[in-house]
Coordinates of C-alpha atoms (C1' of nucleotides) in Angstrom, one line a residue:
Chain P
M1 CA 63.6 95.1 84.4
A2 CA 66.7 97.0 83.3
V3 CA 68.9 95.8 80.5
R4 CA 71.8 95.3 83.0
G5 CA 74.9 95.8 81.1
A6 CA 73.9 94.1 77.8
E7 CA 74.7 97.3 75.9
P8 CA 77.9 97.4 74.0
G9 CA 80.9 99.7 74.3
V10 CA 81.3 103.3 74.8
I11 CA 79.7 104.9 77.8
W12 CA 79.5 108.2 76.0
A13 CA 77.1 106.7 73.4
R14 CA 74.3 106.1 75.9
P15 CA 72.3 109.1 77.0
E16 CA 72.9 110.3 80.5
R17 CA 69.3 110.3 81.3
A18 CA 66.7 107.9 80.1
G19 CA 63.2 109.2 79.7
R20 CA 61.3 106.6 81.8
G21 CA 61.9 106.1 85.4
P22 CA 62.5 108.3 88.4
K23 CA 65.1 111.0 87.9
P24 CA 68.7 109.9 88.7
A25 CA 70.1 111.3 91.9
F26 CA 73.5 112.0 90.4
T27 CA 75.0 113.1 87.1
R28 CA 78.0 111.4 85.6
A29 CA 80.0 114.6 86.4
D30 CA 79.1 114.1 90.1
I31 CA 80.4 110.6 90.1
A32 CA 83.5 111.4 88.1
A33 CA 84.2 114.3 90.5
E34 CA 83.9 112.1 93.5
A35 CA 86.1 109.4 92.0
V36 CA 88.7 112.0 91.1
R37 CA 88.6 113.5 94.6
I38 CA 89.2 110.1 96.1
A39 CA 92.0 109.3 93.7
D40 CA 93.7 112.6 94.3
A41 CA 93.5 112.3 98.1
E42 CA 94.0 108.6 98.7
G43 CA 95.5 107.2 95.5
L44 CA 94.0 105.2 92.6
D45 CA 93.7 102.0 94.6
A46 CA 91.3 103.7 96.9
V47 CA 88.9 104.2 94.1
S48 CA 86.6 101.2 94.6
M49 CA 82.9 101.1 93.8
R50 CA 82.1 100.9 97.4
H51 CA 84.3 103.8 98.3
V52 CA 82.9 106.0 95.6
A53 CA 79.4 105.1 96.4
A54 CA 80.0 105.9 100.1
G55 CA 81.4 109.2 99.1
L56 CA 78.4 110.0 97.1
G57 CA 76.1 108.8 99.9
C58 CA 74.4 106.0 98.0
G59 CA 74.4 102.2 98.0
T60 CA 77.3 100.4 96.2
M61 CA 75.1 98.8 93.6
S62 CA 73.3 102.0 92.7
L63 CA 76.5 103.1 91.0
Y64 CA 76.0 100.4 88.5
N65 CA 73.0 102.3 87.1
Y66 CA 75.4 105.0 86.0
V67 CA 78.5 103.1 85.3
P68 CA 78.2 99.6 83.8
R69 CA 81.7 98.5 84.7
K70 CA 84.5 99.8 86.7
E71 CA 86.5 100.4 83.6
D72 CA 83.9 103.0 82.6
L73 CA 84.4 104.8 85.9
Y74 CA 88.0 105.1 85.0
E75 CA 87.0 106.5 81.6
L76 CA 84.8 109.1 83.3
M77 CA 87.7 110.1 85.5
V78 CA 90.1 110.6 82.6
D79 CA 87.5 112.6 80.7
A80 CA 86.8 114.7 83.8
V81 CA 90.4 115.8 84.3
S82 CA 90.9 116.2 80.6
A83 CA 88.6 119.2 81.0
E84 CA 91.4 120.9 82.8
H85 CA 93.4 121.2 79.6
E86 CA 93.6 124.9 78.8
L87 CA 93.1 125.6 75.1
W88 CA 94.4 128.7 73.4
E89 CA 94.6 130.3 70.0
P90 CA 97.4 128.7 68.1
T91 CA 100.4 130.9 67.7
G92 CA 101.5 129.7 64.2
D93 CA 104.6 128.1 65.6
W94 CA 103.5 124.5 65.9
R95 CA 106.6 123.3 67.6
A96 CA 106.2 125.8 70.4
D97 CA 102.5 125.1 70.6
M98 CA 103.1 121.4 70.9
M99 CA 105.7 121.9 73.6
R100 CA 103.2 123.9 75.5
V101 CA 100.6 121.2 75.1
A102 CA 103.1 118.7 76.4
G103 CA 104.0 120.9 79.3
Q104 CA 100.3 121.2 80.2
T105 CA 99.8 117.5 80.0
R106 CA 102.6 117.0 82.3
E107 CA 101.2 119.5 84.8
L108 CA 97.9 117.8 84.6
M109 CA 99.5 114.5 85.4
R110 CA 101.3 116.0 88.3
R111 CA 98.0 117.3 89.7
H112 CA 96.5 113.9 89.2
P113 CA 99.3 111.4 89.7
W114 CA 97.0 108.4 88.9
L115 CA 96.4 109.7 85.4
P116 CA 99.3 108.1 83.6
R117 CA 98.2 104.7 84.9
L118 CA 94.8 105.2 83.3
M119 CA 96.0 106.9 80.2
S120 CA 95.5 104.5 77.3
P121 CA 94.6 105.4 73.7
V122 CA 91.6 103.2 74.2
Y123 CA 90.1 106.0 76.2
G124 CA 90.8 108.3 73.3
F125 CA 87.3 109.3 72.4
S126 CA 85.7 110.9 75.4
P127 CA 84.2 114.4 74.7
H128 CA 87.0 116.3 76.3
A129 CA 89.6 114.0 74.6
L130 CA 88.0 115.0 71.3
R131 CA 88.3 118.7 72.2
Y132 CA 91.9 118.2 73.1
L133 CA 92.6 116.4 69.8
E134 CA 90.9 119.1 67.8
H135 CA 93.0 121.7 69.6
C136 CA 96.2 119.8 68.8
L137 CA 95.2 119.6 65.2
A138 CA 94.6 123.3 65.2
C139 CA 98.1 123.9 66.6
L140 CA 99.4 121.7 63.8
D141 CA 97.7 123.6 61.0
P142 CA 100.9 125.3 60.0
M143 CA 102.6 122.0 59.8
D144 CA 103.0 120.6 56.3
A145 CA 101.9 117.1 56.7
S146 CA 99.0 114.7 56.3
Y147 CA 96.5 114.2 59.1
G148 CA 97.9 110.7 59.4
T149 CA 101.3 112.1 60.3
K150 CA 99.8 114.6 62.6
F151 CA 98.0 111.9 64.5
E152 CA 101.2 110.0 64.7
L153 CA 102.9 113.0 66.2
I154 CA 100.1 113.6 68.8
A155 CA 100.0 110.0 69.8
M156 CA 103.7 109.9 70.1
L157 CA 104.0 113.1 72.1
N158 CA 101.3 111.8 74.5
G159 CA 103.0 108.5 74.8
V160 CA 106.4 110.1 75.6
V161 CA 104.9 112.5 78.1
T162 CA 102.9 109.7 79.8
T163 CA 105.9 107.4 80.0
Y164 CA 108.1 110.2 81.3
V165 CA 105.8 111.5 84.0
R166 CA 104.9 107.9 85.0
N167 CA 108.5 107.3 85.8
E168 CA 108.7 110.4 87.9
I169 CA 105.6 109.6 89.8
D170 CA 106.0 105.9 90.2
S171 CA 109.4 106.2 91.7
A172 CA 108.3 109.0 94.0
E173 CA 105.2 107.0 95.1
R174 CA 107.2 103.8 95.6
V175 CA 109.6 105.6 97.8
R176 CA 106.9 107.3 99.8
N177 CA 104.9 104.1 100.4
L178 CA 107.7 101.8 101.5
P179 CA 108.0 101.1 105.3
W180 CA 111.7 101.5 105.6
S181 CA 113.6 104.7 105.0
E182 CA 114.5 106.1 101.6
E183 CA 118.2 106.1 102.5
R184 CA 118.1 102.4 103.4
E185 CA 116.3 101.5 100.2
Q186 CA 118.7 103.5 98.1
A187 CA 121.7 102.1 100.0
V188 CA 120.5 98.5 99.3
R189 CA 119.9 99.3 95.7
L190 CA 123.2 101.0 95.2
A191 CA 125.1 98.2 97.0
Y192 CA 123.5 95.6 94.8
L193 CA 124.1 97.6 91.6
G194 CA 127.6 98.4 92.6
G195 CA 128.2 94.7 93.2
Q196 CA 126.8 93.7 89.8
V197 CA 128.7 96.4 88.0
A198 CA 131.9 95.6 89.8
S199 CA 131.7 92.0 88.5
G200 CA 133.1 93.3 85.2
V201 CA 130.4 91.8 83.1
Y202 CA 129.0 95.3 82.3
P203 CA 132.0 97.5 81.4
R204 CA 130.0 100.3 79.8
L205 CA 127.6 100.5 82.7
A206 CA 130.5 100.6 85.0
E207 CA 132.1 103.4 83.1
A208 CA 128.8 105.3 83.0
F209 CA 128.2 105.0 86.7
T210 CA 131.6 106.3 87.6
Q211 CA 131.0 109.2 85.2
D212 CA 127.5 110.3 85.8
A213 CA 127.8 111.2 89.4
G214 CA 125.8 114.4 89.5
P215 CA 122.1 114.7 90.0
I216 CA 120.1 115.1 86.8
D217 CA 117.9 118.0 85.9
M218 CA 114.7 116.2 85.1
E219 CA 113.1 119.4 83.7
A220 CA 115.9 119.8 81.2
V221 CA 115.8 116.2 80.2
F222 CA 112.0 116.4 79.6
R223 CA 112.4 119.5 77.4
R224 CA 115.3 118.0 75.5
V225 CA 113.6 114.7 74.8
L226 CA 110.5 116.5 73.5
E227 CA 112.5 118.8 71.3
R228 CA 114.1 115.7 69.8
V229 CA 110.8 114.1 69.1
L230 CA 109.5 117.2 67.5
G231 CA 112.7 117.6 65.6
G232 CA 112.2 114.1 64.2
F233 CA 108.9 115.1 62.8
A234 CA 109.9 118.5 61.6
S235 CA 112.6 117.2 59.3
S236 CA 110.3 115.0 57.3
Chain H
M1 CA 111.6 82.6 113.3
A2 CA 112.1 84.0 109.8
V3 CA 112.4 87.7 109.2
R4 CA 109.2 87.8 107.2
G5 CA 109.4 90.7 104.8
A6 CA 111.2 93.2 107.0
E7 CA 114.1 93.3 104.5
P8 CA 114.1 96.3 102.2
G9 CA 113.9 96.6 98.4
V10 CA 115.4 94.7 95.6
I11 CA 114.7 91.0 95.5
W12 CA 117.9 90.5 93.5
A13 CA 119.9 91.6 96.4
R14 CA 119.0 88.8 98.6
P15 CA 120.6 85.4 97.9
E16 CA 118.4 82.8 96.4
R17 CA 119.4 80.2 98.9
A18 CA 120.1 80.7 102.6
G19 CA 122.5 78.4 104.2
R20 CA 120.5 77.2 107.1
G21 CA 117.2 75.3 106.8
P22 CA 116.0 72.6 104.5
K23 CA 116.7 73.2 100.9
P24 CA 114.0 75.1 99.0
A25 CA 111.8 73.0 96.7
F26 CA 111.8 75.6 93.9
T27 CA 114.2 78.1 92.4
R28 CA 113.2 81.6 91.5
A29 CA 113.4 80.5 87.9
D30 CA 110.8 77.8 88.5
I31 CA 108.4 80.3 90.0
A32 CA 109.0 82.9 87.3
A33 CA 108.5 80.3 84.6
E34 CA 105.2 79.1 86.1
A35 CA 103.9 82.7 86.4
V36 CA 104.9 83.4 82.9
R37 CA 103.2 80.3 81.7
I38 CA 100.0 81.3 83.4
A39 CA 100.2 84.9 82.1
D40 CA 100.8 83.7 78.6
A41 CA 98.0 81.2 78.7
E42 CA 95.3 82.9 80.7
G43 CA 96.3 86.6 80.9
L44 CA 98.0 88.6 83.6
D45 CA 94.9 88.8 85.8
A46 CA 95.1 85.0 86.2
V47 CA 98.5 85.4 87.9
S48 CA 97.5 85.2 91.5
M49 CA 99.6 83.9 94.3
R50 CA 97.1 81.0 94.8
H51 CA 97.1 80.2 91.1
V52 CA 100.9 80.2 90.8
A53 CA 101.3 78.1 93.9
A54 CA 98.7 75.6 92.7
G55 CA 100.6 75.4 89.4
L56 CA 103.8 74.7 91.2
G57 CA 102.0 72.2 93.5
C58 CA 102.6 73.9 96.8
G59 CA 100.6 75.8 99.3
T60 CA 99.8 79.4 98.6
M61 CA 101.7 80.8 101.5
S62 CA 104.8 78.8 100.7
L63 CA 105.3 81.2 97.8
Y64 CA 106.0 84.0 100.2
N65 CA 109.2 82.3 101.2
Y66 CA 110.5 83.1 97.8
V67 CA 108.7 86.2 96.9
P68 CA 108.1 88.8 99.7
R69 CA 105.3 90.6 97.8
K70 CA 103.4 90.1 94.7
E71 CA 105.1 93.0 93.0
D72 CA 108.3 91.0 93.3
L73 CA 106.7 88.1 91.4
Y74 CA 106.0 90.6 88.6
E75 CA 109.7 91.6 88.7
L76 CA 110.7 88.0 88.4
M77 CA 108.4 87.6 85.4
V78 CA 109.8 90.6 83.6
D79 CA 113.4 89.4 84.2
A80 CA 112.5 85.9 83.0
V81 CA 111.2 87.0 79.7
S82 CA 114.0 89.6 79.3
A83 CA 116.3 86.7 79.0
E84 CA 114.7 86.1 75.6
H85 CA 116.4 89.2 74.2
E86 CA 118.8 88.0 71.7
L87 CA 122.1 89.9 71.8
W88 CA 124.5 90.2 68.9
E89 CA 127.8 91.8 68.0
P90 CA 127.1 95.5 67.2
T91 CA 127.4 96.2 63.5
G92 CA 128.8 99.7 63.8
D93 CA 125.6 101.3 62.6
W94 CA 123.9 102.3 65.8
R95 CA 120.7 103.5 64.3
A96 CA 120.2 100.1 62.5
D97 CA 121.2 98.3 65.7
M98 CA 118.7 100.2 67.8
M99 CA 116.0 99.6 65.3
R100 CA 116.7 95.9 65.6
V101 CA 116.6 96.2 69.4
A102 CA 113.2 97.9 69.2
G103 CA 111.9 95.3 66.8
Q104 CA 113.0 92.5 69.2
T105 CA 111.4 94.2 72.1
R106 CA 108.2 94.4 70.1
E107 CA 108.3 90.8 69.2
L108 CA 109.0 90.0 72.9
M109 CA 105.9 91.9 73.9
R110 CA 103.8 90.2 71.3
R111 CA 104.9 86.8 72.6
H112 CA 104.0 88.0 76.1
P113 CA 101.2 90.5 75.8
W114 CA 101.2 91.2 79.5
L115 CA 104.7 92.6 79.4
P116 CA 103.9 96.2 78.5
R117 CA 101.6 96.4 81.5
L118 CA 104.4 95.4 83.8
M119 CA 107.2 97.3 82.1
S120 CA 108.2 100.1 84.3
P121 CA 111.6 101.7 84.6
V122 CA 111.3 100.9 88.3
Y123 CA 112.0 97.3 87.3
G124 CA 115.1 98.4 85.5
F125 CA 117.8 96.6 87.4
S126 CA 117.1 92.9 87.2
P127 CA 120.1 90.8 86.0
H128 CA 118.7 90.4 82.5
A129 CA 117.8 94.1 82.3
L130 CA 121.4 94.9 83.1
R131 CA 122.5 92.6 80.3
Y132 CA 120.1 94.3 77.9
L133 CA 121.2 97.8 78.9
E134 CA 124.9 96.9 78.4
H135 CA 124.1 95.5 75.0
C136 CA 122.3 98.7 74.0
L137 CA 125.2 100.7 75.2
A138 CA 127.5 98.5 73.1
C139 CA 125.4 99.2 70.1
L140 CA 125.6 102.9 70.9
D141 CA 129.4 102.9 71.1
P142 CA 129.8 104.5 67.6
M143 CA 127.4 107.2 68.6
D144 CA 129.1 110.5 69.6
A145 CA 127.3 111.3 72.8
S146 CA 127.5 111.2 76.6
Y147 CA 126.3 108.2 78.5
G148 CA 123.5 110.5 79.8
T149 CA 122.2 111.1 76.3
K150 CA 122.5 107.4 75.5
F151 CA 120.4 106.5 78.5
E152 CA 117.9 109.1 77.5
L153 CA 117.8 107.5 74.1
I154 CA 117.3 104.0 75.4
A155 CA 114.7 105.0 77.9
M156 CA 112.9 106.9 75.2
L157 CA 113.0 104.1 72.7
N158 CA 111.7 101.6 75.3
G159 CA 109.0 104.0 76.3
V160 CA 107.9 104.5 72.7
V161 CA 107.9 100.8 71.9
T162 CA 106.1 100.0 75.1
T163 CA 103.4 102.6 74.5
Y164 CA 103.0 101.6 70.9
V165 CA 102.7 97.8 71.4
R166 CA 100.5 98.4 74.4
N167 CA 98.0 100.1 72.1
E168 CA 98.0 97.3 69.7
I169 CA 97.6 94.7 72.4
D170 CA 95.1 96.5 74.6
S171 CA 92.7 97.2 71.7
A172 CA 93.0 93.6 70.5
E173 CA 92.5 92.2 73.9
R174 CA 89.6 94.4 74.7
V175 CA 87.9 93.4 71.4
R176 CA 88.5 89.7 72.2
N177 CA 87.2 89.8 75.7
L178 CA 84.0 91.7 75.1
P179 CA 80.8 89.6 75.1
W180 CA 79.2 91.3 72.1
S181 CA 80.5 91.0 68.6
E182 CA 83.4 93.1 67.3
E183 CA 81.2 94.5 64.5
R184 CA 78.5 95.7 66.9
E185 CA 81.2 97.3 69.1
Q186 CA 82.8 99.1 66.2
A187 CA 79.4 100.1 64.8
V188 CA 78.5 101.7 68.1
R189 CA 81.8 103.5 68.4
L190 CA 81.7 104.7 64.8
A191 CA 78.1 105.9 65.2
Y192 CA 79.0 107.8 68.3
L193 CA 82.1 109.3 66.8
G194 CA 80.3 110.2 63.6
G195 CA 77.6 112.0 65.6
Q196 CA 80.2 113.9 67.6
V197 CA 82.1 114.9 64.5
A198 CA 79.0 115.8 62.6
S199 CA 78.1 118.3 65.2
G200 CA 80.6 120.7 63.6
V201 CA 82.5 121.4 66.7
Y202 CA 85.5 119.5 65.5
P203 CA 86.1 120.6 61.9
R204 CA 89.6 119.3 61.6
L205 CA 88.7 115.9 63.0
A206 CA 85.8 115.8 60.6
E207 CA 88.1 116.5 57.7
A208 CA 90.6 114.0 58.9
F209 CA 88.0 111.3 59.2
T210 CA 86.6 111.8 55.7
Q211 CA 90.1 111.7 54.4
D212 CA 91.8 108.8 56.2
A213 CA 89.4 106.1 55.1
G214 CA 92.0 103.4 54.3
P215 CA 93.3 100.9 56.8
I216 CA 96.7 101.8 58.3
D217 CA 99.8 99.8 58.0
M218 CA 100.8 99.5 61.6
E219 CA 104.1 98.0 60.7
A220 CA 105.1 101.0 58.6
V221 CA 103.9 103.4 61.3
F222 CA 106.0 101.7 63.9
R223 CA 109.1 101.9 61.8
R224 CA 108.5 105.4 60.7
V225 CA 107.9 106.7 64.3
L226 CA 111.1 105.0 65.5
E227 CA 113.1 106.4 62.6
R228 CA 111.9 109.8 63.7
V229 CA 112.9 109.3 67.3
L230 CA 116.3 108.1 66.3
G231 CA 116.6 111.0 63.9
G232 CA 115.9 113.4 66.7
F233 CA 118.9 112.0 68.5
A234 CA 121.2 111.7 65.6
S235 CA 121.1 115.4 64.7
S236 CA 122.3 116.6 68.0
Chain Z
dA1 C1' 127.7 64.4 118.7
dG2 C1' 124.2 67.0 119.6
dC3 C1' 122.0 71.2 120.4
dG4 C1' 119.7 75.3 118.8
dC5 C1' 118.1 78.2 115.4
dA6 C1' 117.2 79.8 110.9
dC7 C1' 114.7 78.3 107.5
dT8 C1' 110.8 75.8 104.8
dA9 C1' 106.0 74.6 104.5
dC10 C1' 101.3 75.5 104.9
dG11 C1' 96.5 76.1 107.0
dT12 C1' 93.5 79.5 108.7
dA13 C1' 91.6 83.9 108.8
dC14 C1' 90.7 88.9 107.8
dG15 C1' 89.5 92.6 105.2
dG16 C1' 89.1 93.9 100.9
dT17 C1' 87.6 93.6 95.7
dG18 C1' 84.1 93.5 91.4
dT19 C1' 79.7 92.4 90.4
dA20 C1' 75.4 89.0 89.4
dC21 C1' 70.9 88.8 91.0
dG22 C1' 66.5 89.6 93.4
dT23 C1' 63.3 92.9 95.0
dA24 C1' 60.9 97.2 96.0
dA25 C1' 59.7 101.9 94.9
dC26 C1' 58.8 105.2 91.4
dT27 C1' 57.4 107.7 87.1
dA28 C1' 56.7 108.6 82.2
dA29 C1' 54.3 106.9 78.3
dT30 C1' 50.2 104.4 76.7
Chain Q
dA1 C1' 44.8 103.3 85.2
dT2 C1' 47.9 100.4 83.7
dT3 C1' 52.3 99.0 82.5
dA4 C1' 56.9 98.9 81.3
dG5 C1' 61.3 100.7 82.0
dT6 C1' 64.3 102.8 85.6
dT7 C1' 66.3 103.8 89.9
dA8 C1' 67.8 102.1 94.3
dC9 C1' 70.1 98.9 97.2
dG10 C1' 70.9 94.7 100.2
dT11 C1' 72.6 90.1 99.9
dA12 C1' 75.8 86.9 98.3
dC13 C1' 79.6 84.8 95.7
dA14 C1' 84.0 84.0 94.2
dC15 C1' 88.1 85.9 94.3
dC16 C1' 92.2 88.6 95.9
dG17 C1' 96.8 89.8 98.8
dT18 C1' 98.7 88.6 102.9
dA19 C1' 99.4 88.6 108.5
dC20 C1' 100.1 85.2 111.6
dG21 C1' 100.7 80.8 114.1
dT22 C1' 102.6 76.3 114.0
dA23 C1' 105.1 72.2 112.8
dG24 C1' 108.9 70.0 110.6
dT25 C1' 113.8 70.1 108.8
dG26 C1' 118.7 70.2 108.5
dC27 C1' 123.0 73.4 108.7
dG28 C1' 126.4 75.5 111.7
dC29 C1' 128.4 75.9 116.0
dT30 C1' 129.9 74.4 120.3

DNA sequence: AGCGCACTACGTACGGTGTACGTAACTAAT
DNA sequence: ATTAGTTACGTACACCGTACGTAGTGCGCT
């Protein structure tokens, strides 16, 4: 009888293929690809064990031979798309390089809108994540700082990008999924907000809302915020 | 017959009490408090409509009179604990004040470890969130910047704190929940990581791991990172 | 005063989820 | 050839969110 999930931790630690029984019908890559396909097409919530198994053309429980828990399936997915990170020869300008890294991460998340929800530093040690980390460190070679500081910078940058893109995506998705129209939703929200602000309890918010009427250039905000973060690290 | 969820958006827009029928048995605050109690005691996953209803001593479906969708229950929870934010008279030193805000947010999230998972800027307009925002703006009065920049700063700070605390909590929770021992888990992870790093494909990672042997002072890291972010905004 | 209606309350039911467990087929090592 | 470890997968369980129907309640209007 199989060990059935008694093994600890990291899925990457166990060999993909055990020597003994009949040869597996799928690779981890197959499974990850199918899960990613589903998530891209129908959203993360559509990624269920049954659904993925059906997509692969096998029984639901067969999946558990490859993936001990659903969490591990998520980990496979994150690793799979992390492979899309394009790596390049560092230019020597670490700030520019890190900006480029951030931009790529952002593009990655836009291609796979479910990524931010799964991004957690706990998943930080998959093979492709290691490649990515090494690449970041290479870009940071010219930076005069300890590895500790560099890790802080990388974690920070990832965190900021994740948070930022998550906002973008979540609001967009929420608007798309709601049954009533976007205008109706926005009208209700604005009416409520206006009412609250008009109460006089929030004078600064009130002032800000009369002031900031124009639409905001998200692209510019993104770049500016990142520049600031990098600036914070450069000065030290 | 009741309207049954055909109303759009924000739960805060609809009045807590309608004039017509029998008076509701609970307030939103009651419901939020119960949900928070459960989440604190048994984790966010234990917060189900059935569970909350049982805790309140009413039928499951009765909850839907107060809370159109589960997402709104989450929104109530976030607002409820946001009330714990202590507000003070700004000191005039906006960097110090914002550091204090961040520290409080962190404490809040440690008291309610499920908070980071629910924190999303989409929930940014609950009554207590507005209070919090106004307070931040008050702290930022001495800062020479547009409201746009100030909002960017606040969002950024929240994002960083959330990301940071989420790491702390998620890793802790993961370790606590796993059936095998922490040492075994860490041993497996380290063995795997060591093997990967020893392959020679990640020279910088290898160097970093031989170097950074000591335990890291999370408190110091937290403060340092925040200082950097604030520094990035101060210089502009 | 009394009618009607908007509201509360709540049981039932449906379609979904993750996954524990039992069983049968298969193959590599002994 | 035997056997032990693996793969495959169907069944079953305990949960989830919530659509819907129905009964009771009391405010607002006529």
